[in-house]
Amino acid sequence: MTGHQETHRPEVIVITDGHPEAGTGVEPWRGTGVARLQEPLAKVLGESKKKAGFAKLGLGTVGDLLRYYPRRYGEPGTMTDLSSLVVGEHVTVMARVVSATVRTMASRGGAMLQAVVTDGEHKLSLTFFGKSKGALHGHEFKLRPGLTGLFTGIVSEYREVRQLTHPDYFFVGVDTENEETARAKASRIIPIYPANASIASWKIAQCVSVVLDPLTAQDVPDPIPEEVRRRRHLVDLHQAFLDIHQPQDKEQVARGTKRLRYEEAFVLQVALAQRRSRAAQLEAVSRPLLLADGDLPSLLHDFDASLPFTLTAGQRAVGQEIAGDLATTRPMQRLLQGEVGSGKTVVALRAMLQVVDAGGQAALLAPTEVLAAQHARTLTALLGDLAAGGLLGGSSHGTRVALLTGSQNAKAKKQNLLDAASGAAGIVVGTHALLSAGVQFAELGLVVVDEQHRFGVEQRDALRAKATKVPHMLVMTATPIPRTVAMTVFGDLETSILREIPAGRAGVVTHVVPAEKPAWMARTWSRVRDEIASGRQAYVVCARITADEPGAGPDDDDLDGSALEGEDGIDGGAGSDAQERPRRPLRAVYGVADELRGLPALAGVRIGVLHGQLPPAEKEATMAAFTAGEIDLLVSTTVIEVGVDVPRATAMVVLDADRFGLSQLHQLRGRVGRGAHAGICLLVSAIAAEELLPVSATKEEFARASPASQRLATLAGTSDGFELAAADISLRREGDVLGVAQSGTASSLRLLRVVHDAKVIGEAREDAAEIVSVDPELTGYPVLREAIAERLPGERADFLERT
Ligand code: ADP
Ligand code: MG
């Protein structure tokens, strides 16, 4: 107990008008020099203990501190609603002292100070313990009834009363020299910085004051050029810092926030505009469409003639856009967004054939080996004898599809490498292995990246570097991306959208099943049996491979994140976050497979097992057997999440569905109902039946539900991928959205909401394009250039590489 006293001892800090250093023990900052924002905080603030708190917050320089924005503002006279406090949370509240009483504790010895503060309606206790009255450090005199202040600490509950134990506190507008300044102080709104146990909000405010007060506009170089600021009615950076850290009123906060938000969008858009402009200077080989007229054999023409279905209007329209792009010497950079099952593969294959017809090769990059192998099989099957180029019985002008994966046997690999290098293989399919230095192409003309969200900018660039001239690039994603996000994250790509699903798809019905109800589970499995009995197939997806695996798995905080890394997300993904918290055990592939084999309801059902850690040959064999209908039910990890296409599969059961992200579940659901028969998707979750949201839930009910319930209800409520994508993003934190796709970006966006700030992003994009068109390397904009280098380190690396 005694050991804690020191750390908990509150410091009462008094605001004295205009002299923030008074009472803080911090010397005023008299530093000089131009790079003031770069100065280390430790140097400026002195070796005070504040330094330690800032290091924990990751704030090293003056600039870092100024970019540490208040989370909200306390209005003078507006108390915090004390009934809203949540036990266990670190809070800073504004309240008025009602009473303070000291008691000596007979039983334990020592003294206790109990103060009560109020928001006018609800109450909160403040409790201090000391060995004796003297050890209460005089709080009993400082906590004078009637004073209003900020109180900060972790909310606990004792005998049903909420309390803060040994809170830090700070009174607003007292002890100033005269009444006038006191009133002026008291009428200001008070910045409240993100709650943090290592440093109190008002200490941050004081340190901000120490670094900000001596600065003039000249000390704060502004990345937004003046002409842009004028056009968009934005204050300069120095004023923005004053506005958000030391506002007089809400209007100033709004003004500063508007400017800083714009800056985030602007810096990002300038970087993307530079990327576009650099790409535009590169040259590609034109691969015009061959018009087949008897004399000129055309793979594309023969392929179209052999297709067993007619292309959808969307496939034709997008096909024309792509064909047009490929015909120019400007490297195509196109993002093809298409709902799950919308038929992107055919669109991509037609583009590849156009390139092969025109003497080039195409590479198709898939995120997993399973998917690469499946793509190779699908393409080969779709091409029929057109894929037997050079082989006996093949079409005279056919080509070859080569599969290259990291774990292929040496012989197959050697042959495929040779085919890629000689050009015998017009189409080369693979995973990251295609990026390795050993892979050569004779004439790489087109790179198709399937499932963009798993590929970073760097990987795209690495592959592009494999051709003497820049290959055209088509990026496909089944996770529809709202327009603003596309503009922000993929701002260097042009976008095509496939909204239509080919006719004749029966669709998928989705139900949420509470795992706690045995009767529901029994119905789940008998439903699966019914599907299989009528000649169809089922997937059962688990979050883990084996039961003893440490906490790897999808996670509320991580949503899709864990599935983005390795060969197949959950298997390979590290669940470091999950390891820190005890969690209920997740159902695992082997355990579930055993259980299902023992279920009388599933007697006679052929059950297979698939996950990312199986040897590649076994993975392929299992997938092939499932495709061929030799396996009825596949118990699997999310390795089947993306792109796996077995039209006969109609049932999808996801166990621990509450632990998966929205778009991941949508992807999984997209694996069924791909043929003429309706699919059924059963999302089994640990959420209690009464906590599940009905599809008819009101907005308020929805808002109150847990994120997992929200996700499941959203998913059951719609199958429109575009609607889901928007919902997904609004249910996530912003950083996740961007972090996944563009490293370095997440940390640079604090105020910008990519979903909601469409207008800002659009304006920033215009301004950025204008500046970059005149001054592509930003020689006239050194501050802006520096801001890009700092916030988007990837962009700088690219830049160096290219010059
Ligand atoms: P995704 O866009 O999810 O990658 P796929 O390209 O895998 O979708 O296509 C899904 C299924 O639809 C495949 O079996 C494919 O052969 C089929 N398909 C594609 N286009 C059409 C079409 N126009 N009409 C009917 N079926 C189609
Ligand atoms: Mg696909």
Tab-separated table of N, CA, C and O and ligand atoms in Angstrom, residues 344-345 375 450-451 643 674, ligand 2:
chain	number	residue	atom	x	y	z
A	344	LYS	N	-15.366	-12.849	-62.370
A	344	LYS	CA	-14.162	-12.067	-62.667
A	344	LYS	C	-13.127	-12.899	-63.418
A	344	LYS	O	-12.389	-12.376	-64.239
A	345	THR	N	-13.089	-14.202	-63.105
A	345	THR	CA	-12.056	-15.041	-63.714
A	345	THR	C	-12.147	-15.021	-65.240
A	345	THR	O	-11.131	-14.933	-65.933
A	375	HIS	N	-6.949	-21.808	-59.700
A	375	HIS	CA	-6.979	-20.933	-60.872
A	375	HIS	C	-6.370	-21.644	-62.070
A	375	HIS	O	-6.897	-21.579	-63.176
A	450	ASP	N	-5.239	-11.378	-58.262
A	450	ASP	CA	-6.560	-11.745	-57.765
A	450	ASP	C	-6.624	-11.467	-56.268
A	450	ASP	O	-5.697	-11.769	-55.541
A	451	GLU	N	-7.735	-10.931	-55.855
A	451	GLU	CA	-7.960	-10.624	-54.437
A	451	GLU	C	-6.940	-9.623	-53.915
A	451	GLU	O	-6.101	-9.900	-53.095
A	643	GLY	N	-12.266	-17.365	-53.359
A	643	GLY	CA	-12.191	-17.815	-54.741
A	643	GLY	C	-12.442	-19.279	-55.038
A	643	GLY	O	-12.570	-19.647	-56.197
A	674	ARG	N	-23.380	-21.166	-55.800
A	674	ARG	CA	-22.762	-20.708	-57.040
A	674	ARG	C	-23.322	-21.408	-58.260
A	674	ARG	O	-23.052	-21.018	-59.383
B	2	MG	MG	-12.420	-15.307	-58.104
